[in-house]
PDB file of C-alpha atoms and ligand atoms in Angstrom:
ATOM      1  CA  UNK X   1      17.374   8.718   2.422  1.00 84.00           C
ATOM      2  CA  UNK X   2      14.060   6.874   2.223  1.00 96.00           C
ATOM      3  CA  UNK X   3      14.261   3.742   0.063  1.00 97.00           C
ATOM      4  CA  UNK X   4      11.661   3.914  -2.657  1.00 98.00           C
ATOM      5  CA  UNK X   5       8.951   1.257  -2.523  1.00 98.00           C
ATOM      6  CA  UNK X   6       6.756   0.148  -5.402  1.00 98.00           C
ATOM      7  CA  UNK X   7       4.120  -2.302  -4.226  1.00 98.00           C
ATOM      8  CA  UNK X   8       1.641  -4.120  -6.444  1.00 98.00           C
ATOM      9  CA  UNK X   9      -1.856  -4.622  -5.091  1.00 98.00           C
ATOM     10  CA  UNK X  10      -3.280  -7.431  -7.178  1.00 98.00           C
ATOM     11  CA  UNK X  11      -6.682  -7.124  -5.511  1.00 98.00           C
ATOM     12  CA  UNK X  12      -8.933 -10.137  -6.222  1.00 98.00           C
ATOM     13  CA  UNK X  13      -7.223 -11.093  -9.456  1.00 98.00           C
ATOM     14  CA  UNK X  14      -5.124 -14.031 -10.549  1.00 98.00           C
ATOM     15  CA  UNK X  15      -4.983 -17.782 -10.892  1.00 98.00           C
ATOM     16  CA  UNK X  16      -2.100 -20.153 -10.379  1.00 98.00           C
ATOM     17  CA  UNK X  17      -1.617 -20.321 -14.147  1.00 98.00           C
ATOM     18  CA  UNK X  18      -1.606 -16.535 -14.613  1.00 98.00           C
ATOM     19  CA  UNK X  19       0.482 -15.763 -11.549  1.00 98.00           C
ATOM     20  CA  UNK X  20       3.388 -18.027 -12.462  1.00 98.00           C
ATOM     21  CA  UNK X  21       4.754 -16.105 -15.467  1.00 98.00           C
ATOM     22  CA  UNK X  22       3.988 -12.735 -13.875  1.00 98.00           C
ATOM     23  CA  UNK X  23       5.873 -13.577 -10.673  1.00 98.00           C
ATOM     24  CA  UNK X  24       8.755 -15.062 -12.645  1.00 98.00           C
ATOM     25  CA  UNK X  25       9.141 -11.950 -14.785  1.00 98.00           C
ATOM     26  CA  UNK X  26       9.098  -9.694 -11.715  1.00 98.00           C
ATOM     27  CA  UNK X  27      11.522 -11.890  -9.769  1.00 98.00           C
ATOM     28  CA  UNK X  28      13.948 -11.918 -12.701  1.00 98.00           C
ATOM     29  CA  UNK X  29      13.909  -8.207 -13.507  1.00 98.00           C
ATOM     30  CA  UNK X  30      13.494  -6.551 -10.103  1.00 97.00           C
ATOM     31  CA  UNK X  31      17.020  -7.156  -8.745  1.00 95.00           C
ATOM     32  CA  UNK X  32      18.443  -4.966 -11.537  1.00 96.00           C
ATOM     33  CA  UNK X  33      16.286  -2.006 -10.464  1.00 97.00           C
ATOM     34  CA  UNK X  34      18.782  -0.574  -8.014  1.00 96.00           C
ATOM     35  CA  UNK X  35      17.588   1.497  -5.108  1.00 96.00           C
ATOM     36  CA  UNK X  36      13.919   0.515  -5.397  1.00 98.00           C
ATOM     37  CA  UNK X  37      12.240  -2.094  -3.248  1.00 98.00           C
ATOM     38  CA  UNK X  38       9.499  -3.986  -5.069  1.00 98.00           C
ATOM     39  CA  UNK X  39       6.669  -5.831  -3.347  1.00 98.00           C
ATOM     40  CA  UNK X  40       3.626  -7.759  -4.499  1.00 98.00           C
ATOM     41  CA  UNK X  41       0.505  -8.051  -2.378  1.00 99.00           C
ATOM     42  CA  UNK X  42      -1.329 -11.125  -3.611  1.00 98.00           C
ATOM     43  CA  UNK X  43      -4.633 -12.759  -2.609  1.00 98.00           C
ATOM     44  CA  UNK X  44      -4.263 -15.054   0.427  1.00 98.00           C
ATOM     45  CA  UNK X  45      -4.485 -18.385  -1.443  1.00 98.00           C
ATOM     46  CA  UNK X  46      -1.518 -17.440  -3.617  1.00 98.00           C
ATOM     47  CA  UNK X  47       0.875 -16.467  -0.825  1.00 98.00           C
ATOM     48  CA  UNK X  48       2.656 -19.815  -0.922  1.00 98.00           C
ATOM     49  CA  UNK X  49       3.002 -19.740  -4.708  1.00 98.00           C
ATOM     50  CA  UNK X  50       4.316 -16.182  -4.603  1.00 98.00           C
ATOM     51  CA  UNK X  51       6.695 -16.877  -1.712  1.00 98.00           C
ATOM     52  CA  UNK X  52       8.240 -19.709  -3.680  1.00 98.00           C
ATOM     53  CA  UNK X  53       8.450 -17.791  -6.952  1.00 98.00           C
ATOM     54  CA  UNK X  54       9.983 -14.705  -5.320  1.00 98.00           C
ATOM     55  CA  UNK X  55      12.460 -16.514  -3.047  1.00 97.00           C
ATOM     56  CA  UNK X  56      15.937 -15.041  -3.336  1.00 96.00           C
ATOM     57  CA  UNK X  57      14.818 -12.230  -5.693  1.00 97.00           C
ATOM     58  CA  UNK X  58      14.614  -9.480  -3.085  1.00 97.00           C
ATOM     59  CA  UNK X  59      10.997  -8.803  -4.098  1.00 98.00           C
ATOM     60  CA  UNK X  60       8.951  -8.600  -0.922  1.00 98.00           C
ATOM     61  CA  UNK X  61       5.699 -10.410  -0.370  1.00 98.00           C
ATOM     62  CA  UNK X  62       2.626  -8.776   1.051  1.00 98.00           C
ATOM     63  CA  UNK X  63      -1.013  -9.442   1.872  1.00 98.00           C
ATOM     64  CA  UNK X  64      -3.939  -7.148   1.132  1.00 98.00           C
ATOM     65  CA  UNK X  65      -5.624  -7.431   4.495  1.00 98.00           C
ATOM     66  CA  UNK X  66      -5.001  -8.882   7.946  1.00 98.00           C
ATOM     67  CA  UNK X  67      -7.231  -9.770  10.846  1.00 98.00           C
ATOM     68  CA  UNK X  68      -7.145  -7.542  13.891  1.00 98.00           C
ATOM     69  CA  UNK X  69      -7.445 -10.711  16.024  1.00 98.00           C
ATOM     70  CA  UNK X  70      -5.023 -13.248  17.358  1.00 98.00           C
ATOM     71  CA  UNK X  71      -5.545 -16.943  16.435  1.00 98.00           C
ATOM     72  CA  UNK X  72      -8.882 -18.239  17.622  1.00 98.00           C
ATOM     73  CA  UNK X  73     -12.511 -18.729  16.679  1.00 98.00           C
ATOM     74  CA  UNK X  74     -12.716 -16.157  13.894  1.00 98.00           C
ATOM     75  CA  UNK X  75     -14.090 -18.082  10.914  1.00 98.00           C
ATOM     76  CA  UNK X  76     -12.813 -16.830   7.587  1.00 98.00           C
ATOM     77  CA  UNK X  77     -10.135 -14.550   9.020  1.00 98.00           C
ATOM     78  CA  UNK X  78      -6.373 -14.641   8.413  1.00 98.00           C
ATOM     79  CA  UNK X  79      -4.170 -13.385  11.235  1.00 98.00           C
ATOM     80  CA  UNK X  80      -0.823 -11.625  11.161  1.00 98.00           C
ATOM     81  CA  UNK X  81       1.168 -14.583  12.503  1.00 98.00           C
ATOM     82  CA  UNK X  82      -0.082 -16.683   9.560  1.00 98.00           C
ATOM     83  CA  UNK X  83       1.072 -14.047   7.107  1.00 98.00           C
ATOM     84  CA  UNK X  84       4.471 -13.932   8.805  1.00 98.00           C
ATOM     85  CA  UNK X  85       4.560 -17.731   8.621  1.00 98.00           C
ATOM     86  CA  UNK X  86       4.279 -17.459   4.817  1.00 97.00           C
ATOM     87  CA  UNK X  87       7.127 -14.961   4.619  1.00 97.00           C
ATOM     88  CA  UNK X  88       5.062 -11.814   4.210  1.00 98.00           C
ATOM     89  CA  UNK X  89       6.824  -8.560   4.895  1.00 98.00           C
ATOM     90  CA  UNK X  90       3.900  -6.218   4.197  1.00 98.00           C
ATOM     91  CA  UNK X  91       0.191  -6.113   4.935  1.00 98.00           C
ATOM     92  CA  UNK X  92      -2.069  -3.487   3.406  1.00 99.00           C
ATOM     93  CA  UNK X  93      -4.505  -2.134   5.995  1.00 98.00           C
ATOM     94  CA  UNK X  94      -7.450   0.193   5.517  1.00 98.00           C
ATOM     95  CA  UNK X  95      -7.616   0.063   1.740  1.00 98.00           C
ATOM     96  CA  UNK X  96     -10.571   2.190   0.647  1.00 98.00           C
ATOM     97  CA  UNK X  97     -12.276  -0.859  -0.877  1.00 98.00           C
ATOM     98  CA  UNK X  98     -12.284  -2.453   2.567  1.00 98.00           C
ATOM     99  CA  UNK X  99     -13.472   0.741   4.246  1.00 98.00           C
ATOM    100  CA  UNK X 100     -16.215   1.257   1.624  1.00 97.00           C
ATOM    101  CA  UNK X 101     -17.455  -2.237   0.874  1.00 98.00           C
ATOM    102  CA  UNK X 102     -16.671  -4.102   4.089  1.00 98.00           C
ATOM    103  CA  UNK X 103     -17.421  -1.332   6.546  1.00 98.00           C
ATOM    104  CA  UNK X 104     -13.974  -1.175   8.111  1.00 98.00           C
ATOM    105  CA  UNK X 105     -13.858   1.657  10.599  1.00 98.00           C
ATOM    106  CA  UNK X 106     -10.895   3.806  11.577  1.00 98.00           C
ATOM    107  CA  UNK X 107     -10.824   1.880  14.870  1.00 98.00           C
ATOM    108  CA  UNK X 108     -10.687  -1.475  13.126  1.00 98.00           C
ATOM    109  CA  UNK X 109      -8.011  -0.291  10.709  1.00 98.00           C
ATOM    110  CA  UNK X 110      -5.936   0.891  13.666  1.00 98.00           C
ATOM    111  CA  UNK X 111      -6.352  -2.521  15.321  1.00 98.00           C
ATOM    112  CA  UNK X 112      -5.236  -4.288  12.134  1.00 98.00           C
ATOM    113  CA  UNK X 113      -2.255  -1.967  11.915  1.00 98.00           C
ATOM    114  CA  UNK X 114      -1.299  -2.892  15.491  1.00 98.00           C
ATOM    115  CA  UNK X 115      -1.751  -6.619  14.865  1.00 98.00           C
ATOM    116  CA  UNK X 116       0.499  -6.480  11.795  1.00 98.00           C
ATOM    117  CA  UNK X 117       3.251  -4.611  13.645  1.00 98.00           C
ATOM    118  CA  UNK X 118       3.038  -6.941  16.629  1.00 98.00           C
ATOM    119  CA  UNK X 119       3.969  -9.845  14.364  1.00 98.00           C
ATOM    120  CA  UNK X 120       6.823  -8.106  12.604  1.00 98.00           C
ATOM    121  CA  UNK X 121       4.879  -7.186   9.473  1.00 98.00           C
ATOM    122  CA  UNK X 122       5.115  -3.740   7.963  1.00 98.00           C
ATOM    123  CA  UNK X 123       1.641  -2.252   7.630  1.00 98.00           C
ATOM    124  CA  UNK X 124       0.887  -0.194   4.529  1.00 99.00           C
ATOM    125  CA  UNK X 125      -1.801   2.118   5.889  1.00 98.00           C
ATOM    126  CA  UNK X 126      -4.099   3.458   3.174  1.00 98.00           C
ATOM    127  CA  UNK X 127      -5.771   6.821   3.587  1.00 98.00           C
ATOM    128  CA  UNK X 128      -7.715   8.891   1.112  1.00 98.00           C
ATOM    129  CA  UNK X 129     -10.750  11.053   0.499  1.00 98.00           C
ATOM    130  CA  UNK X 130     -13.785  10.505  -1.719  1.00 97.00           C
ATOM    131  CA  UNK X 131     -14.647  12.912  -4.516  1.00 95.00           C
ATOM    132  CA  UNK X 132     -17.447  14.432  -2.439  1.00 95.00           C
ATOM    133  CA  UNK X 133     -15.038  14.999   0.441  1.00 97.00           C
ATOM    134  CA  UNK X 134     -12.487  16.638  -1.863  1.00 96.00           C
ATOM    135  CA  UNK X 135     -15.108  18.846  -3.452  1.00 94.00           C
ATOM    136  CA  UNK X 136     -16.278  19.892  -0.001  1.00 97.00           C
ATOM    137  CA  UNK X 137     -12.695  20.931   0.837  1.00 97.00           C
ATOM    138  CA  UNK X 138     -12.432  18.182   3.454  1.00 98.00           C
ATOM    139  CA  UNK X 139      -9.396  16.246   2.139  1.00 98.00           C
ATOM    140  CA  UNK X 140      -7.024  17.314   4.914  1.00 97.00           C
ATOM    141  CA  UNK X 141      -9.597  16.648   7.609  1.00 98.00           C
ATOM    142  CA  UNK X 142     -10.432  13.161   6.273  1.00 98.00           C
ATOM    143  CA  UNK X 143      -6.907  11.852   5.797  1.00 98.00           C
ATOM    144  CA  UNK X 144      -5.931  13.508   9.097  1.00 98.00           C
ATOM    145  CA  UNK X 145      -8.718  11.639  10.895  1.00 98.00           C
ATOM    146  CA  UNK X 146      -7.787   8.309   9.287  1.00 98.00           C
ATOM    147  CA  UNK X 147      -4.155   8.732  10.310  1.00 98.00           C
ATOM    148  CA  UNK X 148      -4.980  10.062  13.768  1.00 98.00           C
ATOM    149  CA  UNK X 149      -6.900   6.884  14.657  1.00 98.00           C
ATOM    150  CA  UNK X 150      -3.723   4.893  14.061  1.00 98.00           C
ATOM    151  CA  UNK X 151      -1.437   7.399  15.780  1.00 98.00           C
ATOM    152  CA  UNK X 152      -3.616   7.342  18.886  1.00 98.00           C
ATOM    153  CA  UNK X 153      -3.363   3.594  19.131  1.00 97.00           C
ATOM    154  CA  UNK X 154       0.136   2.849  17.880  1.00 98.00           C
ATOM    155  CA  UNK X 155       2.008   6.114  18.442  1.00 98.00           C
ATOM    156  CA  UNK X 156       4.170   8.122  16.078  1.00 98.00           C
ATOM    157  CA  UNK X 157       7.171   5.855  16.596  1.00 98.00           C
ATOM    158  CA  UNK X 158       5.308   3.023  14.833  1.00 98.00           C
ATOM    159  CA  UNK X 159       5.951   4.977  11.660  1.00 98.00           C
ATOM    160  CA  UNK X 160       9.649   4.276  11.902  1.00 97.00           C
ATOM    161  CA  UNK X 161       8.657   1.051  10.088  1.00 96.00           C
ATOM    162  CA  UNK X 162       5.120   1.522   8.856  1.00 98.00           C
ATOM    163  CA  UNK X 163       4.322   2.846   5.400  1.00 98.00           C
ATOM    164  CA  UNK X 164       1.469   5.156   4.414  1.00 98.00           C
ATOM    165  CA  UNK X 165      -0.274   5.070   1.042  1.00 98.00           C
ATOM    166  CA  UNK X 166      -2.249   8.133   0.054  1.00 98.00           C
ATOM    167  CA  UNK X 167      -4.934   6.918  -2.323  1.00 98.00           C
ATOM    168  CA  UNK X 168      -7.661   9.365  -3.282  1.00 97.00           C
ATOM    169  CA  UNK X 169     -10.730   7.131  -3.628  1.00 96.00           C
ATOM    170  CA  UNK X 170     -11.826   8.910  -6.813  1.00 95.00           C
ATOM    171  CA  UNK X 171      -8.490   8.076  -8.482  1.00 95.00           C
ATOM    172  CA  UNK X 172      -8.548   4.336  -7.791  1.00 94.00           C
ATOM    173  CA  UNK X 173      -9.203   2.253 -10.877  1.00 91.00           C
ATOM    174  CA  UNK X 174     -10.751   5.230 -12.658  1.00 92.00           C
ATOM    175  CA  UNK X 175      -7.871   6.367 -14.839  1.00 90.00           C
ATOM    176  CA  UNK X 176      -8.052   9.740 -13.030  1.00 88.00           C
ATOM    177  CA  UNK X 177      -4.789  10.568 -11.296  1.00 86.00           C
ATOM    178  CA  UNK X 178      -4.510  13.341  -8.778  1.00 91.00           C
ATOM    179  CA  UNK X 179      -2.387  16.196 -10.121  1.00 95.00           C
ATOM    180  CA  UNK X 180       1.182  16.364  -8.808  1.00 95.00           C
ATOM    181  CA  UNK X 181       0.252  19.512  -6.846  1.00 96.00           C
ATOM    182  CA  UNK X 182      -2.665  17.734  -5.132  1.00 96.00           C
ATOM    183  CA  UNK X 183      -0.481  14.751  -4.290  1.00 97.00           C
ATOM    184  CA  UNK X 184       2.387  16.791  -2.893  1.00 98.00           C
ATOM    185  CA  UNK X 185       0.033  18.869  -0.763  1.00 97.00           C
ATOM    186  CA  UNK X 186      -1.481  15.825   0.951  1.00 98.00           C
ATOM    187  CA  UNK X 187       1.839  14.002   1.310  1.00 98.00           C
ATOM    188  CA  UNK X 188       3.408  17.039   2.976  1.00 98.00           C
ATOM    189  CA  UNK X 189       0.436  17.233   5.340  1.00 98.00           C
ATOM    190  CA  UNK X 190       0.793  13.548   6.228  1.00 98.00           C
ATOM    191  CA  UNK X 191       4.535  13.832   6.688  1.00 98.00           C
ATOM    192  CA  UNK X 192       4.053  16.491   9.382  1.00 97.00           C
ATOM    193  CA  UNK X 193       2.174  13.899  11.437  1.00 97.00           C
ATOM    194  CA  UNK X 194       4.667  11.062  11.169  1.00 98.00           C
ATOM    195  CA  UNK X 195       8.458  10.805  10.986  1.00 97.00           C
ATOM    196  CA  UNK X 196      10.982  12.135   8.487  1.00 96.00           C
ATOM    197  CA  UNK X 197      11.926   8.563   7.548  1.00 97.00           C
ATOM    198  CA  UNK X 198       8.337   7.345   6.998  1.00 98.00           C
ATOM    199  CA  UNK X 199       7.711   6.227   3.459  1.00 98.00           C
ATOM    200  CA  UNK X 200       4.576   7.738   1.947  1.00 98.00           C
ATOM    201  CA  UNK X 201       3.381   6.113  -1.273  1.00 98.00           C
ATOM    202  CA  UNK X 202       0.892   7.460  -3.779  1.00 98.00           C
ATOM    203  CA  UNK X 203      -1.770   5.184  -5.243  1.00 97.00           C
ATOM    204  CA  UNK X 204      -4.571   5.710  -7.729  1.00 97.00           C
ATOM    205  CA  UNK X 205      -4.272   4.968 -11.464  1.00 95.00           C
ATOM    206  CA  UNK X 206      -0.468   5.012 -11.421  1.00 97.00           C
ATOM    207  CA  UNK X 207       0.944   3.687 -14.694  1.00 97.00           C
ATOM    208  CA  UNK X 208       4.287   3.802 -16.461  1.00 97.00           C
ATOM    209  CA  UNK X 209       3.209   6.937 -18.333  1.00 97.00           C
ATOM    210  CA  UNK X 210       2.504   9.060 -15.235  1.00 96.00           C
ATOM    211  CA  UNK X 211       4.790   7.460 -12.642  1.00 97.00           C
ATOM    212  CA  UNK X 212       7.898   9.592 -13.208  1.00 97.00           C
ATOM    213  CA  UNK X 213       6.036  12.872 -12.610  1.00 97.00           C
ATOM    214  CA  UNK X 214       4.542  11.530  -9.366  1.00 97.00           C
ATOM    215  CA  UNK X 215       7.799  10.036  -8.098  1.00 97.00           C
ATOM    216  CA  UNK X 216       9.616  13.316  -8.742  1.00 97.00           C
ATOM    217  CA  UNK X 217       7.609  14.969  -5.939  1.00 97.00           C
ATOM    218  CA  UNK X 218       9.629  15.552  -2.780  1.00 96.00           C
ATOM    219  CA  UNK X 219       7.296  13.712  -0.405  1.00 97.00           C
ATOM    220  CA  UNK X 220       6.396  10.763  -2.655  1.00 98.00           C
ATOM    221  CA  UNK X 221       8.459   7.680  -1.833  1.00 98.00           C
ATOM    222  CA  UNK X 222       6.954   5.242  -4.295  1.00 98.00           C
ATOM    223  CA  UNK X 223       3.587   3.852  -5.270  1.00 98.00           C
ATOM    224  CA  UNK X 224       0.850   1.386  -4.468  1.00 98.00           C
ATOM    225  CA  UNK X 225      -0.132   0.042  -7.844  1.00 98.00           C
ATOM    226  CA  UNK X 226      -3.418  -1.702  -8.583  1.00 98.00           C
ATOM    227  CA  UNK X 227      -4.446  -2.446 -12.172  1.00 97.00           C
ATOM    228  CA  UNK X 228      -1.029  -1.734 -13.681  1.00 98.00           C
ATOM    229  CA  UNK X 229       0.628  -4.243 -11.341  1.00 98.00           C
ATOM    230  CA  UNK X 230      -1.139  -7.100 -13.116  1.00 98.00           C
ATOM    231  CA  UNK X 231       1.086  -6.669 -16.175  1.00 98.00           C
ATOM    232  CA  UNK X 232       4.662  -7.491 -15.231  1.00 98.00           C
ATOM    233  CA  UNK X 233       6.290  -5.182 -17.793  1.00 98.00           C
ATOM    234  CA  UNK X 234       4.114  -2.253 -16.769  1.00 98.00           C
ATOM    235  CA  UNK X 235       4.794  -2.863 -13.084  1.00 98.00           C
ATOM    236  CA  UNK X 236       8.529  -3.093 -13.733  1.00 98.00           C
ATOM    237  CA  UNK X 237       8.468   0.098 -15.800  1.00 98.00           C
ATOM    238  CA  UNK X 238       6.816   1.871 -12.861  1.00 98.00           C
ATOM    239  CA  UNK X 239       9.507   0.513 -10.527  1.00 98.00           C
ATOM    240  CA  UNK X 240      12.206   1.807 -12.900  1.00 98.00           C
ATOM    241  CA  UNK X 241      10.531   5.219 -12.874  1.00 98.00           C
ATOM    242  CA  UNK X 242      10.979   5.227  -9.090  1.00 98.00           C
ATOM    243  CA  UNK X 243      14.782   5.063  -9.346  1.00 97.00           C
ATOM    244  CA  UNK X 244      16.306   8.255  -7.995  1.00 88.00           C
ATOM    245  CA  UNK X 245      17.835  10.354 -10.722  1.00 78.00           C
ATOM    246  CA  UNK X 246      20.447  12.069  -8.539  1.00 66.00           C
TER     247      UNK X 246
HETATM  248  P1  PGA R   1      -5.288   1.400  -9.235  1.00 70.10           P
HETATM  249  O1  PGA R   1      -5.460   0.889  -7.713  1.00 70.10           O
HETATM  250  O2  PGA R   1      -3.811   1.553  -9.480  1.00 70.10           O
HETATM  251  O3  PGA R   1      -5.917   0.321 -10.073  1.00 70.10           O
HETATM  252  O4  PGA R   1      -6.005   2.700  -9.330  1.00 70.10           O
HETATM  253  C1  PGA R   1      -4.629   1.339  -6.674  1.00 70.10           C
HETATM  254  C2  PGA R   1      -5.056   0.689  -5.380  1.00 70.10           C
HETATM  255  O5  PGA R   1      -6.268   0.497  -5.183  1.00 70.10           O
HETATM  256  O6  PGA R   1      -4.211   0.353  -4.539  1.00 70.10           O
END
């Protein structure tokens, strides 16, 4: 049985003052949500604050990006061993905002994935199509290509640990959620390429109101939550919706 995972992606939001109460609320409530692993992926400067606030709560810590490089002369980069040093369990790689706005290529995403794994982090590999790609009937081809780049480099066995997040680009931060049928179709396609135990999350405008319908799908193992993860009660409600009903 795959353990459900609900991970918050705070993106570039937060301040020490705002984070404190949010982290405290999550750390207090999450242990009662049996059978669901919660994680928060915070901006780099807040890793230490989050690690301290979440200590002992069972809520995992994650980063939103990781360098593909080992320590060295890479100004402005943060490497996987540093994230591990701060107690991170997860690192998001290949988020569409990084692919779109920072020009990350499939090759680079695969390298980041490898760097995370090499340092004992669990990569959360994001894949997803744009609206134009979906409308052109290219969804399967696009997510297949994004995943294939990682499989070629890291091998299928890497997905014994690694997590995938299917995030249609047109559903991120737009309030438009993919229909359950669309989500299940892509998740099933992805699952064929990885392992039966690989957790495949859905992301894109997930909120408490639509989470249960998405988490009821056979190949959805949780969610990667952006905007809604910034409100502790909303994030916790989504995590509760991920509890298995059987
Ligand atoms: P959203 O973001 O929930 O705000 O749509 C999801 C993500 O980008 O991971």
